Tab-separated table of C-alpha atoms in Angstrom:
chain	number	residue	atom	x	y	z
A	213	UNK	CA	10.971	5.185	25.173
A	214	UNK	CA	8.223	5.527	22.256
A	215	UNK	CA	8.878	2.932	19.500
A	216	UNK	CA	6.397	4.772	16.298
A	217	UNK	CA	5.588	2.448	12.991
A	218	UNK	CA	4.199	4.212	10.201
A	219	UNK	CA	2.116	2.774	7.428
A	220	UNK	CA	-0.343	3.683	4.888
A	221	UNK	CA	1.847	4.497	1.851
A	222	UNK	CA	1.148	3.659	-1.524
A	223	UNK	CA	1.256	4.573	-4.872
A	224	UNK	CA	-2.098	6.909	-6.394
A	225	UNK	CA	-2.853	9.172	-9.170
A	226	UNK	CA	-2.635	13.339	-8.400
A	227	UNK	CA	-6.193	14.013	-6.768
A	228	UNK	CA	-6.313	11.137	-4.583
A	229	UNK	CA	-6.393	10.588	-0.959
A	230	UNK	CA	-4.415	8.533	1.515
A	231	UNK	CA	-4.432	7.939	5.037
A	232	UNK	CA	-1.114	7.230	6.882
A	233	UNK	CA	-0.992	5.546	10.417
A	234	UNK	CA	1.430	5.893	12.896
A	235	UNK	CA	1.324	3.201	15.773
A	236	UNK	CA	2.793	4.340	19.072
A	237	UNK	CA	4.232	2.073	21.863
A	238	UNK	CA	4.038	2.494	25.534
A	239	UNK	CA	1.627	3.500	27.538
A	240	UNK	CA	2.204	7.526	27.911
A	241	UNK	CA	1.322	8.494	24.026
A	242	UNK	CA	-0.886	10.928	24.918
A	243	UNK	CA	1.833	12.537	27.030
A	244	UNK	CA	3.683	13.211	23.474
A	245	UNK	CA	3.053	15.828	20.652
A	246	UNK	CA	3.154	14.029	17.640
A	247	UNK	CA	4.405	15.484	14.145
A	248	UNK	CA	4.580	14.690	10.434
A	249	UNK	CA	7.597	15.439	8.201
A	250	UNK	CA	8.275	14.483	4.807
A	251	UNK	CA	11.593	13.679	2.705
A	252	UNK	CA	11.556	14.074	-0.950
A	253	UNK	CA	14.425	12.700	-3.022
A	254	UNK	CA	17.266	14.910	-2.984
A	255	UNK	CA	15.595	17.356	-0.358
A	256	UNK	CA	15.885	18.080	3.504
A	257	UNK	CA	13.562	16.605	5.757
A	258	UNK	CA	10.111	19.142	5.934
A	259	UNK	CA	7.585	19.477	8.729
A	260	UNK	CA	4.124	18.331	7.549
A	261	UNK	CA	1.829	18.753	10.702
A	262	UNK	CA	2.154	18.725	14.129
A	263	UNK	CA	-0.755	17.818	16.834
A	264	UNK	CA	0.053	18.949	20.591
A	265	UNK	CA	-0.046	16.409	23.684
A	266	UNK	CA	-2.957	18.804	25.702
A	267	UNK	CA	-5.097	20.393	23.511
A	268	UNK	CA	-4.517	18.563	20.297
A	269	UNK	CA	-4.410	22.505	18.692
A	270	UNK	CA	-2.814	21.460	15.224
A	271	UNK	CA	-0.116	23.327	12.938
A	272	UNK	CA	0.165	22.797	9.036
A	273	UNK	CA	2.962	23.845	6.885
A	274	UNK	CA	1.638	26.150	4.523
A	275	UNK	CA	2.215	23.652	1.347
A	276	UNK	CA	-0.208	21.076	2.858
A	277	UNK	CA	-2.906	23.142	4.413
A	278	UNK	CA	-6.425	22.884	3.463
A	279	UNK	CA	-6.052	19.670	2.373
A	280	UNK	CA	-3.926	17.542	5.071
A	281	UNK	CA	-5.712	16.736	8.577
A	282	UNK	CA	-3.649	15.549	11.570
A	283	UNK	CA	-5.741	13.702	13.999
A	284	UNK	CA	-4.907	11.093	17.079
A	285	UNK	CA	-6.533	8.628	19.011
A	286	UNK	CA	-4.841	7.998	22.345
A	287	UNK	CA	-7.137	4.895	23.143
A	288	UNK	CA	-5.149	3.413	20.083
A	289	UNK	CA	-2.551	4.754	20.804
A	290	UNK	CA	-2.242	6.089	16.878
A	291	UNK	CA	-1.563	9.643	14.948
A	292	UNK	CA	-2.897	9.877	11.445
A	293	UNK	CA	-2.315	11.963	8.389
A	294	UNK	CA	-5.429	12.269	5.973
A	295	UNK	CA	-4.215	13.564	2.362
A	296	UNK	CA	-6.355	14.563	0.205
A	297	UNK	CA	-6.370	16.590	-3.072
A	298	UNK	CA	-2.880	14.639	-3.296
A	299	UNK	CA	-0.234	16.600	-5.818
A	300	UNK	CA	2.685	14.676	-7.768
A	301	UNK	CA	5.227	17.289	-5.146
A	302	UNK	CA	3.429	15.727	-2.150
A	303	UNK	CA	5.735	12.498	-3.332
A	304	UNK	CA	8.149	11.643	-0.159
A	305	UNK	CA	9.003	9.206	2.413
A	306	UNK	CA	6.407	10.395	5.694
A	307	UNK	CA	7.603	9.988	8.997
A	308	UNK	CA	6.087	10.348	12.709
A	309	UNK	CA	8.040	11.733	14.973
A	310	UNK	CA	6.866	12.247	19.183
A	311	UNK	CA	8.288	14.941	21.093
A	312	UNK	CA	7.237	16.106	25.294
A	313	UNK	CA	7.511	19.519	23.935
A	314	UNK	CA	4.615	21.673	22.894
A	315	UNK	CA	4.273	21.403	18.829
A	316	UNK	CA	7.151	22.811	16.656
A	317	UNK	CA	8.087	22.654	13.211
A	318	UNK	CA	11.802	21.533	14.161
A	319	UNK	CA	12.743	18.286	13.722
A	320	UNK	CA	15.391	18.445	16.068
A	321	UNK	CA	13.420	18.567	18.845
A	322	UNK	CA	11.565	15.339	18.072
A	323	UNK	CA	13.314	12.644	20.015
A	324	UNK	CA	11.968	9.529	18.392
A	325	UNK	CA	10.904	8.686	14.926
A	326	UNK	CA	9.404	6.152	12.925
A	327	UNK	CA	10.832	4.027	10.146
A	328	UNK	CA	8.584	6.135	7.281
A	329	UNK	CA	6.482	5.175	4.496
A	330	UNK	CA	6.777	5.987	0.794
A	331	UNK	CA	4.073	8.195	-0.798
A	332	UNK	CA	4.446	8.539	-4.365
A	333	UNK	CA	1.932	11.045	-6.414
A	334	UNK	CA	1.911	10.345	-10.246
A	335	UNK	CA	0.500	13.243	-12.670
C-alpha cells in the first residue's frame, strides 16, 4: 500500500516555474515507477511524465517536453515535477500516481494515486 500527497500548486503568470512534490509512504518507494498526469477542466486525465523504479530512464509527453523535469529522491521518499516556461494550457489539477510496472503512459495501470494539486497558468 503507497499512500502519495501531492503539493506545490499555485497560481503564476505564463513563463513561470513551479515545482510540485509528491510525498510517498512506506518503505518500498523506490520499488515503484512513479508518473505525472494532469486533468484540465472538461478534459480526460493526460500523462505528464513518468520516471521508472530501476534506472530512473524518464518519458515526457510531447506537450511538456523540454521544459518539464521528473526527478525522485528515494531517501525522501519524494517524486517531483519542475515546470518551467509554464503556458496558460499547462492549467490542471497534477496528480502522482506509483505503479510496480516499468513506466507507461496509461493511467490504468497506476494502482495508487494522490489527492492532486491545482496549477493554474494566467496569460
Amino acid at each position: 500500500q503507497v499512500q502519495l500527497v501531492e503539493s506545490g500548486g499555485g497560481l503564476v503568470q505564463a513563463g513561470s516555474s513551479l515545482r510540485l512534490s509528491c510525498a510517498a509512504s512506506g518503505r518500498t518507494f523506490r520499488a515503484y515507477t512513479m508518473g505525472w498526469f494532469r486533468q484540465a477542466p472538461g478534459k480526460e486525465r493526460e500523462f505528464v511524465a513518468a520516471i521508472n523504479w530501476n534506472d530512473e530512464s524518464t518519458y515526457y509527453a510531447d506537450s511538456v517536453k523540454g521544459r518539464f523535469t521528473i526527478s525522485r529522491d528515494n531517501a525522501k521518499n519524494t517524486v517531483y515535477l519542475q515546470m518551467n516556461s509554464l503556458k496558460p494550457e499547462d492549467t490542471a489539477v497534477y496528480y502522482c500516481a506509483a505503479t510496480l510496472a516499468v513506466a507507461t503512459m496509461d493511467s490504468g495501470r497506476y494502482a495508487y494515486w494522490g489527492q492532486g494539486t491545482q496549477v493554474t497558468v494566467s496569460s
